[in-house]
mmCIF file of C-alpha atoms in Angstrom:
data_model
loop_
_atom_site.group_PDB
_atom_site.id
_atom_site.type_symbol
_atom_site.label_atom_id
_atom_site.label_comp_id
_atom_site.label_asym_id
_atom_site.label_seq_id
_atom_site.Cartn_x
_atom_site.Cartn_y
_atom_site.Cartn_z
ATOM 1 C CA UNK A 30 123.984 86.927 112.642
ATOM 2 C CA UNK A 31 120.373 88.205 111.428
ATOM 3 C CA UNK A 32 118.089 86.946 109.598
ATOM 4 C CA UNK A 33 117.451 89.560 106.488
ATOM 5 C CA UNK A 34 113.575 89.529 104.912
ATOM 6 C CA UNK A 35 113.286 91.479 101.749
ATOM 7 C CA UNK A 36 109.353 92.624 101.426
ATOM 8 C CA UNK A 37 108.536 93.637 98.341
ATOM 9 C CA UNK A 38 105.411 94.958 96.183
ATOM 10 C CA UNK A 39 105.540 93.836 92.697
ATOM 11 C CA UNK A 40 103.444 93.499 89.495
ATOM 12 C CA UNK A 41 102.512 90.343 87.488
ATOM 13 C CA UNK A 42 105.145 90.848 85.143
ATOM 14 C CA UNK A 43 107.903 91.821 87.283
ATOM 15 C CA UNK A 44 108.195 94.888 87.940
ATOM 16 C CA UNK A 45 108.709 96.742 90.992
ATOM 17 C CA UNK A 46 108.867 100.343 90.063
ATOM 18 C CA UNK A 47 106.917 101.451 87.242
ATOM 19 C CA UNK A 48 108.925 103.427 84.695
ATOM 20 C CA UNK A 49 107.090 107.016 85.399
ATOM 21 C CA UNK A 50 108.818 105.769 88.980
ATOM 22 C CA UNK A 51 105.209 106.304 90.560
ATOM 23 C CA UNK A 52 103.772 103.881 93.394
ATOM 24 C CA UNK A 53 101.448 101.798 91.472
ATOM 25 C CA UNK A 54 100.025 99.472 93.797
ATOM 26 C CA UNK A 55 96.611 99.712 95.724
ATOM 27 C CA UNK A 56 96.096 100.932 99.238
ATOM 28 C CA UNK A 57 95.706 97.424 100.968
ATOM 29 C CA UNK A 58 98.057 98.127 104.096
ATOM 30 C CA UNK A 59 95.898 96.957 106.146
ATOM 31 C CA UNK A 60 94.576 93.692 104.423
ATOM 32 C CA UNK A 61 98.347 92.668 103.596
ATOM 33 C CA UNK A 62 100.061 93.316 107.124
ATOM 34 C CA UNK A 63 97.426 93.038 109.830
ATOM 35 C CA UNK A 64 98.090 89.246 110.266
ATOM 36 C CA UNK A 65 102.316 89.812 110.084
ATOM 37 C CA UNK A 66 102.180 93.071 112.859
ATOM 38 C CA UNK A 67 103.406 90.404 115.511
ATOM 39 C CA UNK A 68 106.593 89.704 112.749
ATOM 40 C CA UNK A 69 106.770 93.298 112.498
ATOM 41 C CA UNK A 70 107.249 94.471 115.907
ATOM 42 C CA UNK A 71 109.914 91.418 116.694
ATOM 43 C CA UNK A 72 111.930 92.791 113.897
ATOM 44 C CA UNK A 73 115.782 94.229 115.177
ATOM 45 C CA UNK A 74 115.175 97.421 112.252
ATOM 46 C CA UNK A 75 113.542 98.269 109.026
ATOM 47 C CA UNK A 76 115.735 99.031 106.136
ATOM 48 C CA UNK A 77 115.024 101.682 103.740
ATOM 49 C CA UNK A 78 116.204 103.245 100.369
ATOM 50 C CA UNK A 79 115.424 107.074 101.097
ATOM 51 C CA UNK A 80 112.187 107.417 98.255
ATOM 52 C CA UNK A 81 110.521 104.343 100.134
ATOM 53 C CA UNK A 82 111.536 106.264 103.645
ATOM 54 C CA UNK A 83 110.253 109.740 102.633
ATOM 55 C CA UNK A 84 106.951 107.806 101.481
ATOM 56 C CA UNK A 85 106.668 106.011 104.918
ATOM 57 C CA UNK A 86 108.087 109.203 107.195
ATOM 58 C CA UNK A 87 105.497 111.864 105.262
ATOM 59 C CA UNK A 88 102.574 109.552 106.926
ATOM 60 C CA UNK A 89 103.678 107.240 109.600
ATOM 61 C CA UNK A 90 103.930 109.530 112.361
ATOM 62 C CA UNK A 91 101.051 111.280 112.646
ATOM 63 C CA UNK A 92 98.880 108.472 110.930
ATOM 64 C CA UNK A 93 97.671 107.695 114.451
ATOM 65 C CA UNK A 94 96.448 110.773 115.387
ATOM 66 C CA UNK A 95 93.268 110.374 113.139
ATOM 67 C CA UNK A 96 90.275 109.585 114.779
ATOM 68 C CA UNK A 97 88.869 107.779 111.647
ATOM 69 C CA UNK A 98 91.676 105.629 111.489
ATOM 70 C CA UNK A 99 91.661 101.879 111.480
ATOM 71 C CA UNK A 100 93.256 99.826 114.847
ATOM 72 C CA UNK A 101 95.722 98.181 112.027
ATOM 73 C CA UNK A 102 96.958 102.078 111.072
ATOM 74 C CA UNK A 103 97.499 102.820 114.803
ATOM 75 C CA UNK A 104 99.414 100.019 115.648
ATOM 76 C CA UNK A 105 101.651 99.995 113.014
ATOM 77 C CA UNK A 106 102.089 103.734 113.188
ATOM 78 C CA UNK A 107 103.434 102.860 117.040
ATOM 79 C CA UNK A 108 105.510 100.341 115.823
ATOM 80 C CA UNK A 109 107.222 102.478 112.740
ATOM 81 C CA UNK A 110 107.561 105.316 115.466
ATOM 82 C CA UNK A 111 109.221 102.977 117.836
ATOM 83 C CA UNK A 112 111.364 101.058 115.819
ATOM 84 C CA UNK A 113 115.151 101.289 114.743
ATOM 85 C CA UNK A 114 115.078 102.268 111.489
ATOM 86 C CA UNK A 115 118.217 102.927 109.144
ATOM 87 C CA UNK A 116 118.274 104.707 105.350
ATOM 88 C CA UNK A 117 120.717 103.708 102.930
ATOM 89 C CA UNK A 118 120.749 107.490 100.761
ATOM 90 C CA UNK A 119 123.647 109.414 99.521
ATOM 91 C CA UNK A 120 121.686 112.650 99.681
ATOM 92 C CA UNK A 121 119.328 112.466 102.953
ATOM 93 C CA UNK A 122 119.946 115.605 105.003
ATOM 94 C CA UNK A 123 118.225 115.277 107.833
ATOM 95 C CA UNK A 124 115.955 112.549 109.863
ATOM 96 C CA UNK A 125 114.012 111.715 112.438
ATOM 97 C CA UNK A 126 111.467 108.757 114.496
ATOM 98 C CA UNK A 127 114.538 106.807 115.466
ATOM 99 C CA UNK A 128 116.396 106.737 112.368
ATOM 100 C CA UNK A 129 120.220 106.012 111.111
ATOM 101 C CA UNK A 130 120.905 107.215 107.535
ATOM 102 C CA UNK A 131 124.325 105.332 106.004
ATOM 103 C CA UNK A 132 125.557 107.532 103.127
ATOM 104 C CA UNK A 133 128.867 105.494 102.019
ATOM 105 C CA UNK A 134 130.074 101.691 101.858
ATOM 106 C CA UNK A 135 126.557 100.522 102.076
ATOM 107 C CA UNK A 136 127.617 97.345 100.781
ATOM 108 C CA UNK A 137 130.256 96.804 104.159
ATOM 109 C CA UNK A 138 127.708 98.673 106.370
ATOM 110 C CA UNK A 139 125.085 96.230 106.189
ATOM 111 C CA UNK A 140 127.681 93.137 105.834
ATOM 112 C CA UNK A 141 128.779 94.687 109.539
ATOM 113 C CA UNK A 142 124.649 95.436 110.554
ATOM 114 C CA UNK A 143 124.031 91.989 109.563
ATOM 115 C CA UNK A 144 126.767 90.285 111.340
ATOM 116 C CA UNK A 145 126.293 91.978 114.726
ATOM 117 C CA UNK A 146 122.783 91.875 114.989
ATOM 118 C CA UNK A 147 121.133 89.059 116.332
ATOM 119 C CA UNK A 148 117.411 88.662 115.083
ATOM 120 C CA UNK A 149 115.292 90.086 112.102
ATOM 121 C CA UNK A 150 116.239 92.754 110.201
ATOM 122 C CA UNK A 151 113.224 93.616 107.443
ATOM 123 C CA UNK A 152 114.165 95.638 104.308
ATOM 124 C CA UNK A 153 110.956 97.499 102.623
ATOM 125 C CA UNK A 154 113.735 98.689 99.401
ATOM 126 C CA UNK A 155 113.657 100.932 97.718
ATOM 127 C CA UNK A 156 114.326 98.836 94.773
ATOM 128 C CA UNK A 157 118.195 100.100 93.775
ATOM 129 C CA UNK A 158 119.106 99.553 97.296
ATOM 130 C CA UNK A 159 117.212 96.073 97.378
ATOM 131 C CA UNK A 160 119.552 95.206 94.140
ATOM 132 C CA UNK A 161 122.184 95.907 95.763
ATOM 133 C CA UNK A 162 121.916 93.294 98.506
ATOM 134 C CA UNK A 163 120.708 90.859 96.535
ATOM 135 C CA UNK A 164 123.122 91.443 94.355
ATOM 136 C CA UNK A 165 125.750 91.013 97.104
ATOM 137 C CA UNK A 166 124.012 87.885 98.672
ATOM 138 C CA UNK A 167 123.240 89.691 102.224
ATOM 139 C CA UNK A 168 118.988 89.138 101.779
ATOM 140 C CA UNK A 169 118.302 85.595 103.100
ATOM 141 C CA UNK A 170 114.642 85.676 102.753
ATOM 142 C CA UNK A 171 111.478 87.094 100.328
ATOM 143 C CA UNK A 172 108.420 88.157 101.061
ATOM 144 C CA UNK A 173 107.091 89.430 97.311
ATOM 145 C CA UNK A 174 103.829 90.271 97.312
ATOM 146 C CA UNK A 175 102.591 90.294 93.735
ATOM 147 C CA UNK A 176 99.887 92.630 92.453
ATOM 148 C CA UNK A 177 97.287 91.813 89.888
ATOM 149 C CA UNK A 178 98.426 94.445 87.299
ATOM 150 C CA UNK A 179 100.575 94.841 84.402
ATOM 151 C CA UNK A 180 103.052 98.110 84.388
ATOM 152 C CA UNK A 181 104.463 97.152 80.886
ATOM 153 C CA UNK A 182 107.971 99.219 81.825
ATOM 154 C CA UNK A 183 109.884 100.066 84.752
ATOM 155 C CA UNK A 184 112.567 98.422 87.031
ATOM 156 C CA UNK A 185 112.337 94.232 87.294
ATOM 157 C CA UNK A 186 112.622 93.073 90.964
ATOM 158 C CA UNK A 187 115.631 90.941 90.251
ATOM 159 C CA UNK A 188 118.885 92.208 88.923
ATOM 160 C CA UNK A 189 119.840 90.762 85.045
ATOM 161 C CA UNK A 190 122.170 88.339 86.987
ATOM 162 C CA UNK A 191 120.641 87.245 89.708
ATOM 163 C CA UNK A 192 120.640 83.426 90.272
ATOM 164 C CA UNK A 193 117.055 81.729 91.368
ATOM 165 C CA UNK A 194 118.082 78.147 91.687
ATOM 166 C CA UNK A 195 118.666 78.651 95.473
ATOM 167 C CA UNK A 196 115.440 80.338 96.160
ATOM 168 C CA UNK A 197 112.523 77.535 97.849
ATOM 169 C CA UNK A 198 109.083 78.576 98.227
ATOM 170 C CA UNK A 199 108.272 78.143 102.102
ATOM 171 C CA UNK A 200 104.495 79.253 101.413
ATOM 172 C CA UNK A 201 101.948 81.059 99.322
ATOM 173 C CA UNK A 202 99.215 83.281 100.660
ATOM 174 C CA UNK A 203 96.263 84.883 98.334
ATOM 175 C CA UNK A 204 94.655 88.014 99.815
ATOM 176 C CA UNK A 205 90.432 89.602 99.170
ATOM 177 C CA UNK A 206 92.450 91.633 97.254
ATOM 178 C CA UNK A 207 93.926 89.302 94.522
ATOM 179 C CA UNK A 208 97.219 90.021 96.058
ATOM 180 C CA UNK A 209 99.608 87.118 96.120
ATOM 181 C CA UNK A 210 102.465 86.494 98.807
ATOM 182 C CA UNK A 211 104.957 84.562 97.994
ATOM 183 C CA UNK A 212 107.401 83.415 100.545
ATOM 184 C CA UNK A 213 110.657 82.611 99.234
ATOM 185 C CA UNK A 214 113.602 81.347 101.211
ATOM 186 C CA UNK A 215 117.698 80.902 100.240
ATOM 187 C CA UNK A 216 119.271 78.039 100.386
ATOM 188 C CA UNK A 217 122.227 76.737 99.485
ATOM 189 C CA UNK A 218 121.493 73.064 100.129
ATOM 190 C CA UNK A 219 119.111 70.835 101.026
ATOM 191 C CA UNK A 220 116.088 69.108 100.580
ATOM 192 C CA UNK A 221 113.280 71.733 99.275
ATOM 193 C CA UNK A 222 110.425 71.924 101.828
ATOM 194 C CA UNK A 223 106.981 72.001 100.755
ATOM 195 C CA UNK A 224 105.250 74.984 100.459
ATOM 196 C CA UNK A 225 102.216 76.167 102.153
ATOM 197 C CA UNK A 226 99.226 77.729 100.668
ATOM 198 C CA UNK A 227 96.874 79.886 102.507
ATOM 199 C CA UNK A 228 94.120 81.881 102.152
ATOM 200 C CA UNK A 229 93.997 85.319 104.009
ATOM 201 C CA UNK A 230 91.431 85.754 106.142
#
């Protein structure tokens, strides 16, 4: 069975969709995901809600065809390119770069994705679809990467009902940026491990 990561932007006070349902957060790509490319490219898939995919599929695959651009940018443009990807959209027509879109039963889609895949699966939201799973118990672990801003209004991350006791922080990593990553993991039992705090360098 996979392993399913939920990665997540998010702002101090919750949020992870403002409520003018604009992408708030800065432009550190780069500074967040440079030293998690390796995770990246082991990943099975990347799982989408279709606004998140449209963001990533209007630059991704021609980001490394910039002569400007950054190492990081080219990279990770050949790894999006490359990699399995799957959309979970009711209304997406038409894709491309390797791409599966699942209009109905997403619920028992990914149940069945999940149980026949062996490895990582990585799920980038958007955030209705990211409520869904966690509302249905299929993410196992968090990456939530919290912003130094305050949106006021919009969507919260975690669903009214959604129960934290079984969430243990594996580590904690603060970015140039003020960013915060927070690694959570769920677990039904055990003895909480410690968590690790790093510095990005």
């Amino acid at each position: 069975m996979a392993r399913v990561t939920l990665w997540m932007q998010m702002s101090l006070d919750g949020f992870a969709e403002g409520a003018d349902e604009r992408v708030h957060w800065p432009v550190v790509d780069e500074e967040l995901y440079s030293s998690m490319l390796d995770e990246l490219r082991a990943a099975e898939a990347f799982l989408y809600g279709r606004k998140t995919y449209e963001i990533m599929s209007s630059f991704w695959p021609t980001a490394d065809g910039d002569p400007a651009i950054s190492q990081f940018y080219i990279d990770f443009a050949g790894c999006w390119k490359a990699k399995p990807k799957v959309v979970f959209s009711r209304s997406l027509d038409r894709t491309d770069w390797n791409t599966k879109v699942i209009r109905r039963r997403a619920v028992e889609e990914m149940v069945a994705l999940r149980e026949g895949t062996d490895g990582h699966l990585i799920v980038f939201g958007g955030i209705e679809t990211a409520a869904m799973f966690m509302t249905h118990n299929l993410i196992d672990e968090y990456r939530l990467f919290v912003h130094p801003l305050v949106l006021g209004a919009g969507v919260p991350l975690f669903p009214p009902a959604f129960d934290t006791s079984e969430l243990q922080l594996a580590s904690v990593t603060a970015f140039d940026s003020a960013v915060v990553m927070m690694h959570y993991r769920r677990e039904c039992a055990g003895v909480r491990p410690r968590a690790q705090r790093t510095l990005a360098s």
